[in-house]
Amino acid sequence: MKEILEKLGIKEVNHGAYCGEWLHTTGEEVDVYSPIDDSILAKVKTATAADYDIVAKKAIEAFKIWRNFPAPKRGEIIRLIGLELRKYKDELGRLVTMEMGKIYTEGLGEVQEMIDMADLAVGMSRQLYGATIQSERPEHRMFEQYHPLGVIGIISSFNFPVAVWAWNAFVAGVCGDTMIWKPSTSTPLTAIAVTNIVHKVLEELGVPKAIFNLVIGRGNEIGEKLINDKNIHLVSATGSCQMGKRVHQAAAKHYGRVILELGGNNAIIVMEDANIELALKAVLFGAVGTAGQRCTSTRRVLIHEDVFDDFAQKLEKAYGSVPIGNPLDEGVLMGPLVNQSAVGAYKNALEKIEEQGGEIIYGGEVLTEDVPGNCYVLPTIAIARNDMQIVQEETFAPILYLIKIKNINQAIELHNDVPQGLSSAIFTNNLQYAEQFLSDRGSDCGIANVNIGTSGAEIGGAFGGEKETGGGREAGSDAWKAYMRRQTNTINWGKTIPLAQGVEFDID
Ligand code: UN1
């Protein structure tokens, strides 16, 4: 472990702010725990409000230089960062696992997602195009351009401590923006490690280093500073619906833009004709993978009454064979929850399930034996009703609700009857069911799949969801547009000034 931390530049006590160089932060010193065995990995001296102000100033200054770089040159720098990340994939993947508890293959997958995102952003850097529009006026040309926006705030969550930063940072980077990253206080070390890697690349190139900045501190102090800063042109935030609402309200005060990626309450519909084996695998990965701590985790399965009992039985059996333990160990499929407060939320949900008339058919227990720490729980299956209050909420833990449905119309109705709208799926071989699910009357989510599960979205598509999920889109497709300032231009190359809409305004 020591070696890994050393290779990534993590010290015993680390500074919590970077703006081209590490600042000597003077805030509260916090211990960073590993949920694997509750050991302390390292300490971080958090940033104070004054540290934030220094970082913000540097980010504004760097923007004035960075925006002048041609976008493909900015892309080239992201390409080099992607190459450097490849060299640290193993160590960084391990640190992700040590710091937040996802299994090692998922830790590696997370770093791979960063690398893929770098490659995608390099391509994007030559494709930040606007349209040419036909002008109604003679001898006029109308078109649109996209310019760098400014300084971007990135608030990331513990569950994807580095990948979600990359979705934002690499796109914002090629768009010509500088940024300030505020990672979750549960996972500051991966953020420090990534910043060290980026620093090395930028230093070797001799370009302004205050492009990718970092501040580590509590949400109610540093987070509040960031979201209320009118010099931040866009805040891209991942986390709870409650946090997102706060970000939105604060940004609204200075007309700042937001990209919000908040709670999910993702469901898989299993119709009577579905390939049950496929559906089981997708539900298992969706609900148990990452210990149920993805925004895209499967929380509800809406199962046709004809196959309900069979599906529930097979799922119970599959849950019984999930190896739980140290996420660094090969073969383990489920590690710990991130911390004690997540265990508390899990326990609280179990109580509510029973109070509200649900029936726990598997799990429902915090593990105390044969595990190396205090954050391990059994993945849980409960038979429930969609209208139970606890089912309507997102509990960030491996708790899955099975709900019986009679037909496709009822399935879609219940599917959409939750406040969140991130990811969704249907398992069926019936073309009409599948198309109905994807139609305007179907799933109301930002992501809707057929015969694949709710989690594990690829970066090529725009990622995000509707309703209380917040409406933001990140990563691929044309999500880059939110990171740029759009401008419509008209050039008159004629010798008269004709007005649009036929308006006459001439002095005789
Ligand atoms: C998240 O949980 O915030 O689709 C992001 C997925 C991942 C990203 C999840 N690629 O599950």
Short mmCIF file of C-alpha atoms and ligand atoms in Angstrom, two decimals:
data_model
loop_
_atom_site.label_atom_id
_atom_site.label_comp_id
_atom_site.label_asym_id
_atom_site.label_seq_id
_atom_site.Cartn_x
_atom_site.Cartn_y
_atom_site.Cartn_z
CA MET A 1 0.00 0.00 0.00
CA LYS A 2 2.79 2.39 0.97
CA GLU A 3 4.43 1.90 -2.41
CA ILE A 4 1.23 2.70 -4.29
CA LEU A 5 0.66 5.88 -2.32
CA GLU A 6 4.26 6.91 -2.85
CA LYS A 7 4.13 6.28 -6.59
CA LEU A 8 1.04 8.48 -6.80
CA GLY A 9 2.68 11.25 -4.79
CA ILE A 10 0.44 10.83 -1.73
CA LYS A 11 2.22 11.87 1.45
CA GLU A 12 1.33 11.23 5.07
CA VAL A 13 -0.14 14.72 5.27
CA ASN A 14 -1.27 16.31 1.99
CA HIS A 15 -2.19 19.82 0.99
CA GLY A 16 -5.79 20.32 -0.03
CA ALA A 17 -5.51 22.95 -2.76
CA TYR A 18 -3.74 23.11 -6.12
CA CYS A 19 -3.58 25.95 -8.63
CA GLY A 20 -0.52 25.20 -10.73
CA GLU A 21 1.32 24.44 -7.51
CA TRP A 22 0.26 22.94 -4.19
CA LEU A 23 -0.81 25.62 -1.72
CA HIS A 24 0.17 25.38 1.92
CA THR A 25 -3.39 25.00 3.12
CA THR A 26 -4.16 25.76 6.72
CA GLY A 27 -7.66 24.33 7.16
CA GLU A 28 -8.80 21.45 9.32
CA GLU A 29 -6.68 18.31 9.02
CA VAL A 30 -8.84 15.31 8.12
CA ASP A 31 -8.09 11.60 8.22
CA VAL A 32 -8.87 9.66 5.06
CA TYR A 33 -10.11 6.17 5.87
CA SER A 34 -10.24 3.06 3.79
CA PRO A 35 -13.64 1.38 4.12
CA ILE A 36 -11.87 -1.93 3.49
CA ASP A 37 -10.52 -2.19 7.02
CA ASP A 38 -11.18 1.24 8.55
CA SER A 39 -7.45 2.06 8.47
CA ILE A 40 -6.19 5.60 7.89
CA LEU A 41 -4.64 5.94 4.41
CA ALA A 42 -3.33 9.49 4.81
CA LYS A 43 -4.31 12.93 6.05
CA VAL A 44 -5.34 16.05 4.18
CA LYS A 45 -5.03 19.62 5.34
CA THR A 46 -8.18 21.05 3.85
CA ALA A 47 -8.48 24.35 2.00
CA THR A 48 -9.76 27.45 3.75
CA ALA A 49 -11.96 30.11 2.17
CA ALA A 50 -8.81 32.20 1.63
CA ASP A 51 -7.14 29.26 -0.16
CA TYR A 52 -10.20 28.99 -2.39
CA ASP A 53 -9.87 32.67 -3.33
CA ILE A 54 -6.25 32.16 -4.41
CA VAL A 55 -7.20 29.14 -6.53
CA ALA A 56 -10.12 30.98 -8.14
CA LYS A 57 -7.88 33.94 -9.03
CA LYS A 58 -5.31 31.65 -10.66
CA ALA A 59 -8.03 29.82 -12.59
CA ILE A 60 -9.33 33.11 -14.00
CA GLU A 61 -5.83 34.21 -15.01
CA ALA A 62 -5.08 30.86 -16.65
CA PHE A 63 -8.35 31.03 -18.59
CA LYS A 64 -7.18 34.19 -20.35
CA ILE A 65 -4.18 32.27 -21.69
CA TRP A 66 -5.77 28.85 -22.23
CA ARG A 67 -8.65 30.18 -24.34
CA ASN A 68 -6.13 31.42 -26.91
CA PHE A 69 -4.77 27.94 -27.57
CA PRO A 70 -6.32 26.47 -30.73
CA ALA A 71 -8.71 23.71 -29.65
CA PRO A 72 -6.72 20.88 -31.35
CA LYS A 73 -3.63 22.06 -29.43
CA ARG A 74 -5.66 21.82 -26.23
CA GLY A 75 -6.69 18.36 -27.40
CA GLU A 76 -3.04 17.39 -27.80
CA ILE A 77 -2.46 18.22 -24.13
CA ILE A 78 -5.42 16.06 -23.10
CA ARG A 79 -3.97 13.29 -25.28
CA LEU A 80 -0.72 13.45 -23.33
CA ILE A 81 -2.62 13.37 -20.03
CA GLY A 82 -4.42 10.25 -21.32
CA LEU A 83 -1.05 8.64 -22.11
CA GLU A 84 0.26 9.44 -18.64
CA LEU A 85 -2.88 7.99 -17.03
CA ARG A 86 -2.22 4.72 -18.86
CA LYS A 87 1.09 4.46 -17.00
CA TYR A 88 -0.65 4.76 -13.62
CA LYS A 89 -3.73 2.68 -14.39
CA ASP A 90 -2.91 -0.08 -11.95
CA GLU A 91 -1.93 2.16 -9.02
CA LEU A 92 -4.77 4.60 -9.53
CA GLY A 93 -7.29 1.75 -9.89
CA ARG A 94 -6.02 0.30 -6.63
CA LEU A 95 -6.25 3.63 -4.85
CA VAL A 96 -9.87 4.01 -6.04
CA THR A 97 -10.58 0.62 -4.47
CA MET A 98 -8.73 1.43 -1.27
CA GLU A 99 -10.36 4.80 -0.86
CA MET A 100 -13.99 4.03 -1.69
CA GLY A 101 -14.25 0.23 -1.64
CA LYS A 102 -15.35 -0.78 -5.17
CA ILE A 103 -13.79 -4.05 -6.35
CA TYR A 104 -10.44 -3.80 -8.08
CA THR A 105 -11.72 -4.65 -11.58
CA GLU A 106 -14.18 -1.77 -11.21
CA GLY A 107 -11.37 0.46 -9.92
CA LEU A 108 -9.42 -0.34 -13.07
CA GLY A 109 -12.56 0.19 -15.16
CA GLU A 110 -12.90 3.62 -13.68
CA VAL A 111 -9.38 4.60 -14.75
CA GLN A 112 -10.06 3.08 -18.18
CA GLU A 113 -13.11 5.34 -18.39
CA MET A 114 -10.81 8.33 -17.81
CA ILE A 115 -8.44 7.15 -20.54
CA ASP A 116 -11.32 6.60 -22.96
CA MET A 117 -12.66 10.03 -22.08
CA ALA A 118 -9.29 11.58 -22.88
CA ASP A 119 -9.30 9.89 -26.31
CA LEU A 120 -12.86 11.03 -26.98
CA ALA A 121 -12.01 14.60 -25.97
CA VAL A 122 -8.99 14.63 -28.31
CA GLY A 123 -11.32 13.84 -31.21
CA MET A 124 -13.84 16.40 -29.99
CA SER A 125 -11.15 19.08 -30.01
CA ARG A 126 -11.34 19.10 -33.82
CA GLN A 127 -15.11 18.89 -33.91
CA LEU A 128 -16.36 21.83 -31.83
CA TYR A 129 -18.42 23.05 -34.72
CA GLY A 130 -21.35 25.37 -35.25
CA ALA A 131 -23.85 25.43 -38.11
CA THR A 132 -24.05 27.73 -41.11
CA ILE A 133 -27.58 29.05 -41.44
CA GLN A 134 -29.27 30.46 -44.55
CA SER A 135 -29.86 34.18 -44.12
CA GLU A 136 -33.11 35.73 -45.37
CA ARG A 137 -31.18 38.88 -46.28
CA PRO A 138 -29.27 39.07 -49.56
CA GLU A 139 -25.48 39.08 -49.46
CA HIS A 140 -25.44 38.07 -45.82
CA ARG A 141 -23.86 35.06 -44.20
CA MET A 142 -25.10 33.70 -40.89
CA PHE A 143 -23.33 31.09 -38.79
CA GLU A 144 -22.61 30.13 -35.22
CA GLN A 145 -19.44 29.71 -33.22
CA TYR A 146 -18.59 28.13 -29.90
CA HIS A 147 -16.12 29.96 -27.69
CA PRO A 148 -14.55 28.93 -24.38
CA LEU A 149 -16.94 29.66 -21.50
CA GLY A 150 -14.70 30.49 -18.54
CA VAL A 151 -13.97 28.82 -15.21
CA ILE A 152 -15.92 25.64 -14.49
CA GLY A 153 -16.64 24.15 -11.06
CA ILE A 154 -16.65 20.36 -10.87
CA ILE A 155 -18.21 18.79 -7.79
CA SER A 156 -17.70 15.04 -7.83
CA SER A 157 -19.05 12.25 -5.72
CA PHE A 158 -17.23 9.44 -3.86
CA ASN A 159 -18.67 6.65 -6.01
CA PHE A 160 -16.86 7.61 -9.22
CA PRO A 161 -14.08 9.63 -7.66
CA VAL A 162 -12.03 10.09 -10.83
CA ALA A 163 -14.05 9.03 -13.91
CA VAL A 164 -16.75 11.64 -13.51
CA TRP A 165 -14.08 14.32 -13.10
CA ALA A 166 -12.60 13.16 -16.42
CA TRP A 167 -15.99 13.38 -18.17
CA ASN A 168 -16.09 17.03 -17.23
CA ALA A 169 -12.44 18.03 -17.10
CA PHE A 170 -11.34 16.66 -20.46
CA VAL A 171 -14.33 18.10 -22.27
CA ALA A 172 -14.02 21.45 -20.48
CA GLY A 173 -10.29 21.34 -21.21
CA VAL A 174 -10.64 20.98 -24.97
CA CYS A 175 -13.40 23.60 -24.89
CA GLY A 176 -10.83 26.08 -23.53
CA ASP A 177 -12.16 26.36 -19.99
CA THR A 178 -10.15 26.23 -16.80
CA MET A 179 -11.66 24.51 -13.81
CA ILE A 180 -11.80 24.02 -10.06
CA TRP A 181 -12.46 20.51 -8.84
CA LYS A 182 -14.07 19.90 -5.47
CA PRO A 183 -13.98 16.16 -4.86
CA SER A 184 -15.95 14.35 -2.18
CA THR A 185 -14.27 14.60 1.23
CA SER A 186 -14.46 10.78 1.37
CA THR A 187 -12.16 10.46 -1.65
CA PRO A 188 -9.61 13.29 -1.70
CA LEU A 189 -6.57 11.08 -2.27
CA THR A 190 -7.56 9.89 -5.73
CA ALA A 191 -8.13 13.56 -6.62
CA ILE A 192 -4.66 14.46 -5.35
CA ALA A 193 -3.14 11.54 -7.29
CA VAL A 194 -4.84 12.60 -10.54
CA THR A 195 -3.79 16.21 -10.01
CA ASN A 196 -0.17 15.07 -9.55
CA ILE A 197 -0.34 13.20 -12.87
CA VAL A 198 -1.82 16.21 -14.66
CA HIS A 199 0.73 18.52 -13.03
CA LYS A 200 3.61 16.42 -14.33
CA VAL A 201 2.31 16.58 -17.92
CA LEU A 202 1.65 20.33 -17.86
CA GLU A 203 4.99 21.10 -16.24
CA GLU A 204 6.89 19.17 -18.90
CA LEU A 205 5.00 21.04 -21.62
CA GLY A 206 5.45 24.44 -20.01
CA VAL A 207 1.80 25.43 -20.45
CA PRO A 208 -0.20 27.27 -17.75
CA LYS A 209 -0.75 24.79 -14.96
CA ALA A 210 -3.75 26.45 -13.34
CA ILE A 211 -6.06 24.84 -15.91
CA PHE A 212 -6.94 21.85 -13.73
CA ASN A 213 -7.26 23.13 -10.18
CA LEU A 214 -8.31 21.42 -6.98
CA VAL A 215 -9.84 22.42 -3.65
CA ILE A 216 -10.56 19.93 -0.91
CA GLY A 217 -12.87 20.94 1.89
CA ARG A 218 -16.32 20.49 3.37
CA GLY A 219 -19.37 21.18 1.25
CA ASN A 220 -20.78 23.72 3.67
CA GLU A 221 -17.59 25.76 3.50
CA ILE A 222 -15.63 25.23 0.28
CA GLY A 223 -18.60 23.88 -1.69
CA GLU A 224 -20.65 26.94 -0.73
CA LYS A 225 -17.80 29.26 -1.78
CA LEU A 226 -17.61 27.58 -5.16
CA ILE A 227 -21.33 27.55 -5.96
CA ASN A 228 -21.77 31.17 -4.88
CA ASP A 229 -18.77 32.42 -6.85
CA LYS A 230 -20.06 34.54 -9.71
CA ASN A 231 -16.81 34.02 -11.57
CA ILE A 232 -17.67 30.35 -12.00
CA HIS A 233 -19.58 30.17 -15.26
CA LEU A 234 -20.77 26.59 -14.96
CA VAL A 235 -21.01 24.18 -12.05
CA SER A 236 -21.17 20.52 -12.98
CA ALA A 237 -22.23 18.58 -9.90
CA THR A 238 -22.74 14.90 -9.19
CA GLY A 239 -24.38 13.80 -5.95
CA SER A 240 -27.66 13.79 -4.07
CA CYS A 241 -30.83 15.57 -5.22
CA GLN A 242 -30.63 17.72 -2.10
CA MET A 243 -27.10 18.86 -2.92
CA GLY A 244 -28.09 19.50 -6.54
CA LYS A 245 -30.99 21.71 -5.52
CA ARG A 246 -28.63 23.80 -3.40
CA VAL A 247 -26.19 24.14 -6.33
CA HIS A 248 -29.02 25.14 -8.67
CA GLN A 249 -30.40 27.77 -6.28
CA ALA A 250 -26.99 29.30 -5.62
CA ALA A 251 -26.06 29.39 -9.32
CA ALA A 252 -29.43 30.96 -10.20
CA LYS A 253 -28.53 34.00 -8.08
CA HIS A 254 -25.79 34.93 -10.52
CA TYR A 255 -27.34 33.32 -13.62
CA GLY A 256 -24.65 30.64 -13.60
CA ARG A 257 -25.07 27.51 -15.66
CA VAL A 258 -25.37 24.09 -14.07
CA ILE A 259 -25.03 20.50 -15.18
CA LEU A 260 -26.66 18.34 -12.52
CA GLU A 261 -26.28 14.59 -12.30
CA LEU A 262 -28.22 13.67 -9.20
CA GLY A 263 -30.17 10.75 -7.79
CA GLY A 264 -31.43 7.78 -9.75
CA ASN A 265 -34.16 5.28 -8.95
CA ASN A 266 -33.47 3.04 -11.87
CA ALA A 267 -35.72 0.16 -12.81
CA ILE A 268 -35.52 -2.87 -15.05
CA ILE A 269 -38.78 -4.19 -16.48
CA VAL A 270 -38.80 -7.96 -17.00
CA MET A 271 -41.63 -8.99 -19.34
CA GLU A 272 -43.16 -12.48 -19.55
CA ASP A 273 -41.21 -13.33 -22.72
CA ALA A 274 -37.82 -12.06 -21.47
CA ASN A 275 -34.64 -14.10 -21.61
CA ILE A 276 -34.53 -14.67 -17.86
CA GLU A 277 -30.85 -15.61 -17.74
CA LEU A 278 -29.86 -12.32 -19.39
CA ALA A 279 -32.16 -10.35 -17.14
CA LEU A 280 -30.77 -12.04 -14.01
CA LYS A 281 -27.19 -11.17 -14.92
CA ALA A 282 -28.10 -7.57 -15.66
CA VAL A 283 -30.04 -7.18 -12.42
CA LEU A 284 -27.25 -8.77 -10.40
CA PHE A 285 -24.57 -6.45 -11.77
CA GLY A 286 -26.91 -3.45 -11.62
CA ALA A 287 -27.97 -3.99 -8.01
CA VAL A 288 -24.91 -5.57 -6.38
CA GLY A 289 -22.09 -4.09 -8.51
CA THR A 290 -20.27 -1.21 -6.78
CA ALA A 291 -22.24 -2.37 -3.70
CA GLY A 292 -25.29 -0.57 -5.10
CA GLN A 293 -23.51 2.78 -4.97
CA ARG A 294 -23.87 3.97 -8.56
CA CYS A 295 -26.32 6.63 -9.66
CA THR A 296 -27.23 4.07 -12.30
CA SER A 297 -27.57 1.12 -9.87
CA THR A 298 -30.70 -0.96 -10.35
CA ARG A 299 -33.06 -0.22 -7.47
CA ARG A 300 -36.36 -1.67 -8.75
CA VAL A 301 -37.26 -4.68 -10.87
CA LEU A 302 -40.78 -4.62 -12.32
CA ILE A 303 -41.52 -8.24 -13.09
CA HIS A 304 -44.43 -9.70 -15.03
CA GLU A 305 -46.67 -11.81 -12.78
CA ASP A 306 -46.19 -14.92 -14.97
CA VAL A 307 -42.45 -15.02 -14.27
CA PHE A 308 -42.31 -13.24 -10.91
CA ASP A 309 -41.86 -16.26 -8.61
CA ASP A 310 -39.37 -17.97 -10.88
CA PHE A 311 -37.33 -14.77 -11.26
CA ALA A 312 -37.36 -13.99 -7.54
CA GLN A 313 -36.20 -17.51 -6.67
CA LYS A 314 -33.36 -17.49 -9.18
CA LEU A 315 -32.27 -14.05 -8.07
CA GLU A 316 -32.19 -15.11 -4.42
CA LYS A 317 -29.98 -18.03 -5.40
CA ALA A 318 -27.64 -15.76 -7.33
CA TYR A 319 -27.42 -13.33 -4.39
CA GLY A 320 -26.48 -16.28 -2.17
CA SER A 321 -23.38 -16.93 -4.29
CA VAL A 322 -22.00 -13.36 -4.36
CA PRO A 323 -18.54 -13.38 -2.73
CA ILE A 324 -18.35 -10.45 -0.31
CA GLY A 325 -15.08 -9.30 1.23
CA ASN A 326 -11.90 -7.35 0.62
CA PRO A 327 -12.44 -5.65 -2.76
CA LEU A 328 -8.74 -6.03 -3.60
CA ASP A 329 -9.04 -9.82 -3.44
CA GLU A 330 -9.57 -11.66 -6.67
CA GLY A 331 -13.00 -13.24 -7.04
CA VAL A 332 -14.72 -10.88 -4.60
CA LEU A 333 -17.72 -9.24 -6.27
CA MET A 334 -18.90 -6.96 -3.50
CA GLY A 335 -16.79 -4.84 -1.18
CA PRO A 336 -17.82 -2.53 1.66
CA LEU A 337 -20.07 0.51 1.63
CA VAL A 338 -18.14 3.76 1.63
CA ASN A 339 -18.48 4.62 5.33
CA GLN A 340 -20.52 4.25 8.50
CA SER A 341 -23.07 6.81 7.45
CA ALA A 342 -23.81 4.69 4.35
CA VAL A 343 -24.25 1.66 6.62
CA GLY A 344 -26.62 3.76 8.72
CA ALA A 345 -28.68 4.67 5.63
CA TYR A 346 -28.82 0.96 4.70
CA LYS A 347 -30.08 0.00 8.17
CA ASN A 348 -32.60 2.81 8.20
CA ALA A 349 -34.01 1.68 4.83
CA LEU A 350 -34.39 -1.89 6.11
CA GLU A 351 -36.52 -0.65 9.00
CA LYS A 352 -38.66 1.45 6.69
CA ILE A 353 -39.22 -1.46 4.29
CA GLU A 354 -40.79 -3.51 7.05
CA GLU A 355 -42.73 -0.58 8.52
CA GLN A 356 -44.18 0.26 5.11
CA GLY A 357 -45.32 -3.27 4.30
CA GLY A 358 -42.41 -4.66 2.28
CA GLU A 359 -40.99 -8.14 2.77
CA ILE A 360 -37.24 -8.75 2.87
CA ILE A 361 -36.59 -12.08 1.16
CA TYR A 362 -32.80 -11.95 1.11
CA GLY A 363 -30.08 -10.11 3.06
CA GLY A 364 -30.96 -7.28 5.39
CA GLU A 365 -27.91 -7.60 7.58
CA VAL A 366 -24.71 -5.77 8.44
CA LEU A 367 -21.82 -8.25 8.35
CA THR A 368 -19.66 -8.55 11.43
CA GLU A 369 -17.81 -11.81 10.84
CA ASP A 370 -15.32 -12.92 8.17
CA VAL A 371 -14.92 -9.40 6.81
CA PRO A 372 -11.95 -7.09 7.44
CA GLY A 373 -13.93 -3.97 8.44
CA ASN A 374 -17.18 -2.48 9.69
CA CYS A 375 -18.81 -1.33 6.44
CA TYR A 376 -19.81 -4.65 4.91
CA VAL A 377 -23.48 -5.53 4.42
CA LEU A 378 -25.49 -8.24 2.72
CA PRO A 379 -27.07 -7.24 -0.58
CA THR A 380 -30.78 -7.19 0.01
CA ILE A 381 -33.89 -8.13 -1.93
CA ALA A 382 -37.34 -7.02 -0.83
CA ILE A 383 -40.77 -7.56 -2.31
CA ALA A 384 -42.37 -4.15 -2.30
CA ARG A 385 -44.96 -1.80 -3.78
CA ASN A 386 -43.85 1.05 -6.01
CA ASP A 387 -45.80 3.59 -3.95
CA MET A 388 -44.01 2.81 -0.66
CA GLN A 389 -42.18 5.97 0.46
CA ILE A 390 -38.86 4.14 0.83
CA VAL A 391 -39.14 2.78 -2.73
CA GLN A 392 -39.65 6.32 -4.00
CA GLU A 393 -36.33 7.38 -2.45
CA GLU A 394 -32.79 6.59 -3.55
CA THR A 395 -30.96 4.67 -0.81
CA PHE A 396 -27.32 4.52 -1.87
CA ALA A 397 -26.89 0.87 -0.88
CA PRO A 398 -27.45 -2.60 -2.39
CA ILE A 399 -31.19 -2.83 -1.73
CA LEU A 400 -33.39 -4.04 -4.55
CA TYR A 401 -37.19 -3.89 -4.70
CA LEU A 402 -39.15 -6.50 -6.65
CA ILE A 403 -42.52 -5.27 -7.84
CA LYS A 404 -45.15 -7.35 -9.64
CA ILE A 405 -46.73 -6.03 -12.85
CA LYS A 406 -49.57 -7.32 -15.06
CA ASN A 407 -48.82 -5.82 -18.46
CA ILE A 408 -46.59 -3.38 -20.35
CA ASN A 409 -48.80 -0.34 -19.76
CA GLN A 410 -48.81 -0.84 -16.02
CA ALA A 411 -45.07 -1.58 -16.08
CA ILE A 412 -44.31 1.74 -17.79
CA GLU A 413 -46.70 3.63 -15.53
CA LEU A 414 -45.04 2.33 -12.35
CA HIS A 415 -41.61 2.66 -13.93
CA ASN A 416 -42.10 6.40 -14.38
CA ASP A 417 -43.90 6.91 -11.09
CA VAL A 418 -40.82 8.01 -9.08
CA PRO A 419 -39.30 11.49 -8.71
CA GLN A 420 -35.98 10.56 -10.38
CA GLY A 421 -35.28 9.83 -14.07
CA LEU A 422 -31.75 8.63 -14.80
CA SER A 423 -31.44 5.13 -16.25
CA SER A 424 -33.91 2.42 -17.26
CA ALA A 425 -34.15 -0.90 -19.06
CA ILE A 426 -36.59 -3.46 -20.38
CA PHE A 427 -35.96 -7.15 -20.95
CA THR A 428 -38.14 -8.52 -23.71
CA ASN A 429 -37.96 -10.06 -27.16
CA ASN A 430 -41.25 -8.48 -28.14
CA LEU A 431 -40.63 -5.63 -30.59
CA GLN A 432 -43.81 -3.83 -29.60
CA TYR A 433 -42.93 -3.82 -25.89
CA ALA A 434 -39.40 -2.63 -26.63
CA GLU A 435 -40.51 0.16 -28.96
CA GLN A 436 -43.25 1.28 -26.59
CA PHE A 437 -40.67 1.49 -23.81
CA LEU A 438 -38.42 3.69 -25.99
CA SER A 439 -41.26 5.83 -27.38
CA ASP A 440 -42.50 9.20 -26.16
CA ARG A 441 -45.00 7.30 -23.98
CA GLY A 442 -42.29 5.03 -22.62
CA SER A 443 -39.45 5.48 -20.17
CA ASP A 444 -39.06 9.08 -18.99
CA CYS A 445 -35.34 8.63 -18.19
CA GLY A 446 -32.25 10.11 -19.82
CA ILE A 447 -31.00 6.59 -20.52
CA ALA A 448 -33.30 3.79 -21.75
CA ASN A 449 -31.99 0.35 -22.73
CA VAL A 450 -33.32 -2.86 -24.21
CA ASN A 451 -31.90 -6.18 -23.01
CA ILE A 452 -29.01 -4.58 -21.15
CA GLY A 453 -29.10 -3.28 -17.58
CA THR A 454 -29.25 0.21 -16.12
CA SER A 455 -25.63 0.62 -15.06
CA GLY A 456 -22.41 0.68 -17.04
CA ALA A 457 -23.18 3.43 -19.56
CA GLU A 458 -20.54 4.09 -22.22
CA ILE A 459 -18.89 7.49 -22.49
CA GLY A 460 -19.75 7.98 -26.19
CA GLY A 461 -23.33 8.87 -25.32
CA ALA A 462 -24.47 11.92 -23.39
CA PHE A 463 -24.93 10.87 -19.77
CA GLY A 464 -27.62 12.25 -17.47
CA GLY A 465 -31.26 12.16 -16.57
CA GLU A 466 -34.54 13.98 -16.14
CA LYS A 467 -36.81 15.12 -13.29
CA GLU A 468 -35.00 15.22 -9.93
CA THR A 469 -31.92 13.71 -11.56
CA GLY A 470 -31.32 17.28 -12.64
CA GLY A 471 -31.42 17.40 -16.44
CA GLY A 472 -27.67 17.73 -17.05
CA ARG A 473 -25.71 15.87 -19.71
CA GLU A 474 -22.03 14.99 -19.52
CA ALA A 475 -19.39 13.01 -21.45
CA GLY A 476 -20.07 12.20 -25.11
CA SER A 477 -22.31 13.18 -28.05
CA ASP A 478 -22.83 16.97 -28.06
CA ALA A 479 -22.63 17.37 -24.26
CA TRP A 480 -19.61 19.63 -24.93
CA LYS A 481 -21.95 22.46 -25.97
CA ALA A 482 -22.80 23.20 -22.32
CA TYR A 483 -19.11 23.94 -21.69
CA MET A 484 -18.94 26.64 -24.36
CA ARG A 485 -20.33 30.07 -25.07
CA ARG A 486 -22.51 29.98 -28.14
CA GLN A 487 -22.52 32.90 -30.52
CA THR A 488 -24.65 33.57 -33.60
CA ASN A 489 -22.89 35.72 -36.20
CA THR A 490 -24.15 37.53 -39.27
CA ILE A 491 -21.86 39.18 -41.81
CA ASN A 492 -23.17 41.60 -44.40
CA TRP A 493 -20.89 41.57 -47.45
CA GLY A 494 -23.24 43.72 -49.56
CA LYS A 495 -23.63 47.47 -49.96
CA THR A 496 -27.06 47.96 -48.38
CA ILE A 497 -28.54 47.37 -44.93
CA PRO A 498 -31.68 45.28 -45.52
CA LEU A 499 -33.62 44.52 -42.33
CA ALA A 500 -34.99 41.13 -41.34
CA GLN A 501 -38.74 40.46 -41.36
CA GLY A 502 -39.14 43.00 -44.20
CA VAL A 503 -39.01 45.98 -41.83
CA GLU A 504 -38.44 49.32 -43.61
CA PHE A 505 -36.47 51.98 -41.70
CA ASP A 506 -35.05 54.45 -44.20
CA ILE A 507 -34.62 58.22 -44.03
CA ASP A 508 -35.54 59.78 -47.44
C1 UN1 B 1 -22.52 7.53 -11.46
O1 UN1 B 1 -22.92 6.57 -10.82
O2 UN1 B 1 -22.53 8.68 -11.00
O3 UN1 B 1 -23.13 4.16 -16.20
C2 UN1 B 1 -21.95 7.41 -12.81
C3 UN1 B 1 -22.43 3.91 -15.25
C4 UN1 B 1 -21.08 4.54 -15.12
C5 UN1 B 1 -21.16 5.89 -14.53
C6 UN1 B 1 -22.03 6.04 -13.36
N1 UN1 B 1 -20.41 4.58 -16.40
O4 UN1 B 1 -22.82 3.16 -14.38
#
